[in-house]
Short mmCIF file of C-alpha atoms and ligand atoms in Angstrom, two decimals:
data_model
loop_
_atom_site.label_atom_id
_atom_site.label_comp_id
_atom_site.label_asym_id
_atom_site.label_seq_id
_atom_site.Cartn_x
_atom_site.Cartn_y
_atom_site.Cartn_z
CA UNK A 1 7.31 12.97 -1.17
CA UNK A 2 7.53 9.31 -2.17
CA UNK A 3 6.23 6.48 0.03
CA UNK A 4 7.42 3.03 -0.87
CA UNK A 5 6.49 -0.47 0.29
CA UNK A 6 9.28 -3.02 -0.11
CA UNK A 7 7.72 -6.42 -0.53
CA UNK A 8 8.73 -10.02 -1.08
CA UNK A 9 9.34 -13.21 0.86
CA UNK A 10 11.55 -13.39 3.96
CA UNK A 11 15.18 -13.06 2.95
CA UNK A 12 14.41 -11.43 -0.40
CA UNK A 13 16.58 -8.41 0.41
CA UNK A 14 14.12 -5.79 1.65
CA UNK A 15 16.24 -4.64 4.58
CA UNK A 16 19.46 -4.57 2.53
CA UNK A 17 17.91 -2.45 -0.23
CA UNK A 18 16.16 -0.19 2.32
CA UNK A 19 19.56 0.60 3.84
CA UNK A 20 20.92 1.50 0.36
CA UNK A 21 17.92 3.76 -0.26
CA UNK A 22 18.50 5.56 3.05
CA UNK A 23 22.13 6.21 2.02
CA UNK A 24 20.98 7.78 -1.24
CA UNK A 25 17.70 9.52 -0.39
CA UNK A 26 16.32 11.31 2.62
CA UNK A 27 13.84 8.54 3.38
CA UNK A 28 12.74 7.24 6.78
CA UNK A 29 13.10 3.44 6.98
CA UNK A 30 10.40 1.66 8.99
CA UNK A 31 10.92 -2.07 9.50
CA UNK A 32 8.38 -3.76 11.77
CA UNK A 33 10.81 -6.68 12.18
CA UNK A 34 13.56 -4.31 13.42
CA UNK A 35 11.17 -2.56 15.84
CA UNK A 36 9.93 -5.90 17.19
CA UNK A 37 13.49 -7.19 17.69
CA UNK A 38 14.34 -3.96 19.54
CA UNK A 39 11.30 -4.50 21.80
CA UNK A 40 12.49 -8.09 22.39
CA UNK A 41 15.97 -6.88 23.37
CA UNK A 42 14.45 -4.39 25.81
CA UNK A 43 12.12 -7.07 27.21
CA UNK A 44 9.00 -4.92 26.90
CA UNK A 45 5.51 -6.54 27.04
CA UNK A 46 5.23 -6.17 23.24
CA UNK A 47 8.67 -7.74 22.85
CA UNK A 48 7.82 -10.67 25.08
CA UNK A 49 4.56 -11.33 23.21
CA UNK A 50 6.33 -11.06 19.86
CA UNK A 51 9.24 -13.33 20.78
CA UNK A 52 7.21 -16.55 21.04
CA UNK A 53 5.60 -15.89 17.67
CA UNK A 54 8.73 -14.70 15.85
CA UNK A 55 10.79 -17.64 17.11
CA UNK A 56 8.15 -19.99 15.66
CA UNK A 57 8.03 -18.09 12.38
CA UNK A 58 4.44 -16.96 12.95
CA UNK A 59 3.07 -13.46 12.34
CA UNK A 60 2.66 -11.01 15.20
CA UNK A 61 -1.00 -9.83 15.57
CA UNK A 62 -2.11 -7.10 13.18
CA UNK A 63 -3.04 -4.67 16.01
CA UNK A 64 0.51 -4.80 17.40
CA UNK A 65 2.29 -3.94 14.15
CA UNK A 66 -0.37 -1.43 13.07
CA UNK A 67 0.17 0.52 16.32
CA UNK A 68 3.96 0.37 15.83
CA UNK A 69 3.61 1.97 12.39
CA UNK A 70 0.95 4.46 13.49
CA UNK A 71 3.10 5.77 16.33
CA UNK A 72 6.07 6.24 14.01
CA UNK A 73 4.42 8.09 11.14
CA UNK A 74 2.26 10.38 13.25
CA UNK A 75 3.10 14.02 12.70
CA UNK A 76 6.02 13.11 10.40
CA UNK A 77 4.45 14.37 7.18
CA UNK A 78 7.31 16.67 6.23
CA UNK A 79 9.89 13.93 5.46
CA UNK A 80 10.97 13.00 1.94
CA UNK A 81 9.19 9.69 2.23
CA UNK A 82 8.81 6.43 4.13
CA UNK A 83 10.13 3.02 3.21
CA UNK A 84 7.86 0.37 4.67
CA UNK A 85 9.83 -2.86 5.05
CA UNK A 86 8.05 -6.01 6.23
CA UNK A 87 4.76 -4.11 6.53
CA UNK A 88 1.99 -4.51 5.44
CA UNK A 89 1.96 -8.32 5.60
CA UNK A 90 -1.82 -8.87 5.63
CA UNK A 91 -4.70 -7.23 3.77
CA UNK A 92 -5.92 -5.72 7.04
CA UNK A 93 -2.51 -4.12 7.63
CA UNK A 94 -2.59 -2.69 4.08
CA UNK A 95 -6.06 -1.21 4.58
CA UNK A 96 -5.06 0.33 7.90
CA UNK A 97 -1.86 1.73 6.40
CA UNK A 98 -3.82 3.46 3.63
CA UNK A 99 -6.17 4.97 6.23
CA UNK A 100 -3.47 6.24 8.54
CA UNK A 101 -1.48 7.75 5.67
CA UNK A 102 -4.61 9.46 4.39
CA UNK A 103 -5.20 10.98 7.84
CA UNK A 104 -1.73 12.51 7.57
CA UNK A 105 -2.36 13.74 4.01
CA UNK A 106 -0.15 11.05 2.45
CA UNK A 107 -0.48 7.86 0.39
CA UNK A 108 1.59 4.91 -0.78
CA UNK A 109 3.15 5.69 -4.16
CA UNK A 110 4.55 2.30 -5.03
CA UNK A 111 5.02 -1.28 -3.87
CA UNK A 112 8.08 -3.07 -5.18
CA UNK A 113 8.36 -6.83 -4.87
CA UNK A 114 11.72 -8.54 -4.89
CA UNK A 115 11.66 -11.77 -6.87
CA UNK A 116 14.11 -14.40 -5.65
CA UNK A 117 14.00 -18.20 -6.05
CA UNK A 118 13.05 -20.09 -2.91
CA UNK A 119 16.28 -22.15 -2.66
CA UNK A 120 18.32 -18.93 -2.82
CA UNK A 121 16.18 -17.32 -0.12
CA UNK A 122 16.66 -20.26 2.23
CA UNK A 123 20.44 -20.28 1.83
CA UNK A 124 20.66 -16.47 2.20
CA UNK A 125 18.62 -16.59 5.44
CA UNK A 126 20.72 -19.43 6.88
CA UNK A 127 23.86 -17.44 6.01
CA UNK A 128 22.41 -14.30 7.69
CA UNK A 129 21.51 -16.39 10.77
CA UNK A 130 25.19 -17.22 11.35
CA UNK A 131 25.98 -13.54 12.06
CA UNK A 132 22.69 -12.06 13.20
CA UNK A 133 22.02 -14.57 15.95
CA UNK A 134 18.33 -14.43 14.97
CA UNK A 135 16.77 -17.69 16.17
CA UNK A 136 14.23 -17.57 13.32
CA UNK A 137 17.08 -17.49 10.76
CA UNK A 138 18.84 -20.65 11.95
CA UNK A 139 16.28 -23.40 11.59
CA UNK A 140 15.22 -24.58 8.10
CA UNK A 141 11.79 -25.69 9.37
CA UNK A 142 11.06 -22.23 10.83
CA UNK A 143 12.27 -20.59 7.61
CA UNK A 144 9.96 -22.84 5.57
CA UNK A 145 7.07 -21.91 7.87
CA UNK A 146 7.75 -18.20 7.27
CA UNK A 147 7.77 -18.77 3.52
CA UNK A 148 4.51 -20.72 3.77
CA UNK A 149 2.87 -17.91 5.77
CA UNK A 150 4.13 -15.46 3.15
CA UNK A 151 2.33 -17.45 0.45
CA UNK A 152 -0.82 -18.05 2.56
CA UNK A 153 -1.34 -14.58 4.05
CA UNK A 154 1.00 -12.00 2.59
CA UNK A 155 1.13 -12.48 -1.19
CA UNK A 156 -2.49 -11.20 -1.46
CA UNK A 157 -1.31 -7.79 -0.27
CA UNK A 158 0.31 -7.29 -3.69
CA UNK A 159 -3.18 -7.39 -5.20
CA UNK A 160 -4.21 -4.47 -2.98
CA UNK A 161 -1.59 -2.22 -4.64
CA UNK A 162 -1.90 -3.76 -8.11
CA UNK A 163 -5.56 -2.69 -8.13
CA UNK A 164 -4.39 0.86 -7.43
CA UNK A 165 -1.73 0.70 -10.21
CA UNK A 166 1.01 1.05 -7.66
CA UNK A 167 2.95 -2.13 -8.24
CA UNK A 168 6.28 -3.13 -9.74
CA UNK A 169 8.69 -6.03 -9.35
CA UNK A 170 12.46 -6.22 -9.42
CA UNK A 171 14.52 -9.37 -9.79
CA UNK A 172 16.91 -9.75 -6.86
CA UNK A 173 18.91 -12.81 -7.87
CA UNK A 174 21.98 -10.72 -8.75
CA UNK A 175 24.26 -8.54 -6.66
CA UNK A 176 23.12 -5.88 -4.16
CA UNK A 177 24.31 -3.09 -6.49
CA UNK A 178 22.61 -4.56 -9.57
CA UNK A 179 19.32 -4.73 -7.70
CA UNK A 180 19.76 -1.24 -6.30
CA UNK A 181 20.28 0.21 -9.75
CA UNK A 182 17.07 -1.50 -11.00
CA UNK A 183 15.20 -0.35 -7.90
CA UNK A 184 16.38 3.27 -8.22
CA UNK A 185 14.75 3.57 -11.64
CA UNK A 186 11.35 3.25 -9.93
CA UNK A 187 11.86 5.91 -7.27
CA UNK A 188 9.76 9.03 -7.94
CA UNK A 189 8.58 7.39 -11.20
CA UNK A 190 5.04 6.31 -10.32
P1 LIG B 1 12.01 -11.37 7.24
O1 LIG B 1 11.72 -10.44 6.11
O2 LIG B 1 13.28 -12.10 7.08
O3 LIG B 1 10.85 -12.28 7.55
P2 LIG B 1 11.38 -9.39 9.29
O4 LIG B 1 12.38 -8.71 10.15
O5 LIG B 1 10.61 -8.58 8.32
O6 LIG B 1 12.23 -10.53 8.56
O7 LIG B 1 10.32 -10.17 10.20
C1 LIG B 1 10.70 -11.06 11.24
C2 LIG B 1 9.44 -11.55 11.96
O8 LIG B 1 8.81 -10.44 12.63
C3 LIG B 1 8.35 -12.16 11.09
O9 LIG B 1 8.58 -13.52 10.82
C4 LIG B 1 7.10 -11.93 11.97
O10 LIG B 1 7.05 -12.88 13.00
C5 LIG B 1 7.39 -10.59 12.61
N1 LIG B 1 6.81 -9.47 11.83
C6 LIG B 1 7.51 -8.47 11.20
N2 LIG B 1 6.69 -7.63 10.54
C7 LIG B 1 5.43 -8.10 10.74
C8 LIG B 1 4.14 -7.69 10.30
N3 LIG B 1 3.97 -6.62 9.51
N4 LIG B 1 3.06 -8.42 10.69
C9 LIG B 1 3.21 -9.49 11.49
N5 LIG B 1 4.38 -9.94 11.93
C10 LIG B 1 5.50 -9.26 11.57
#
């Protein structure tokens, strides 16, 4: 079993690389952003609460995303591993993730951060916004707010895993395949 956290600023390629991992390994991909967007599409109470925050580029409350993850990993301890994408984004989320994995007899093996320059991130997100229709991907001010929140609240989460010697970084300025080949070298290696 290998449980991986994909980390990095918005638009750094977490979702793209998670999809490549799922093609190549028997991992379960858990993206809190994808789950929240699904709830928004269905118009559930969680989706309605999340929409206002996501459209402004703010974080959804910790309790909401923690429960999303808890409900999805419960009882699933016989999979090859989980890829956590976009979670944890705060220290509290990281602490809760460790606890819930421990309850299921699991742990995080590695966090990998994708390093990408900020100007590249902004242009990649704006490009994605043309196809995805995501409101939060179409407005440069909202994108800058998400990057600011990443620096203010999320970057510290890396420290949580660095302290546990479960941290690596991969440069993601090149092509999808180049990054995937660098990323693959870390799988099952920690
Ligand atoms: P990106 O990586 O481009 O920011 P995501 O799909 O991961 O895209 O997240 C989109 C939005 O969903 C975030 O800006 C935030 O509002 C919300 N969100 C996703 N995951 C979390 C989380 N773990 N904690 C709080 N909010 C979250």
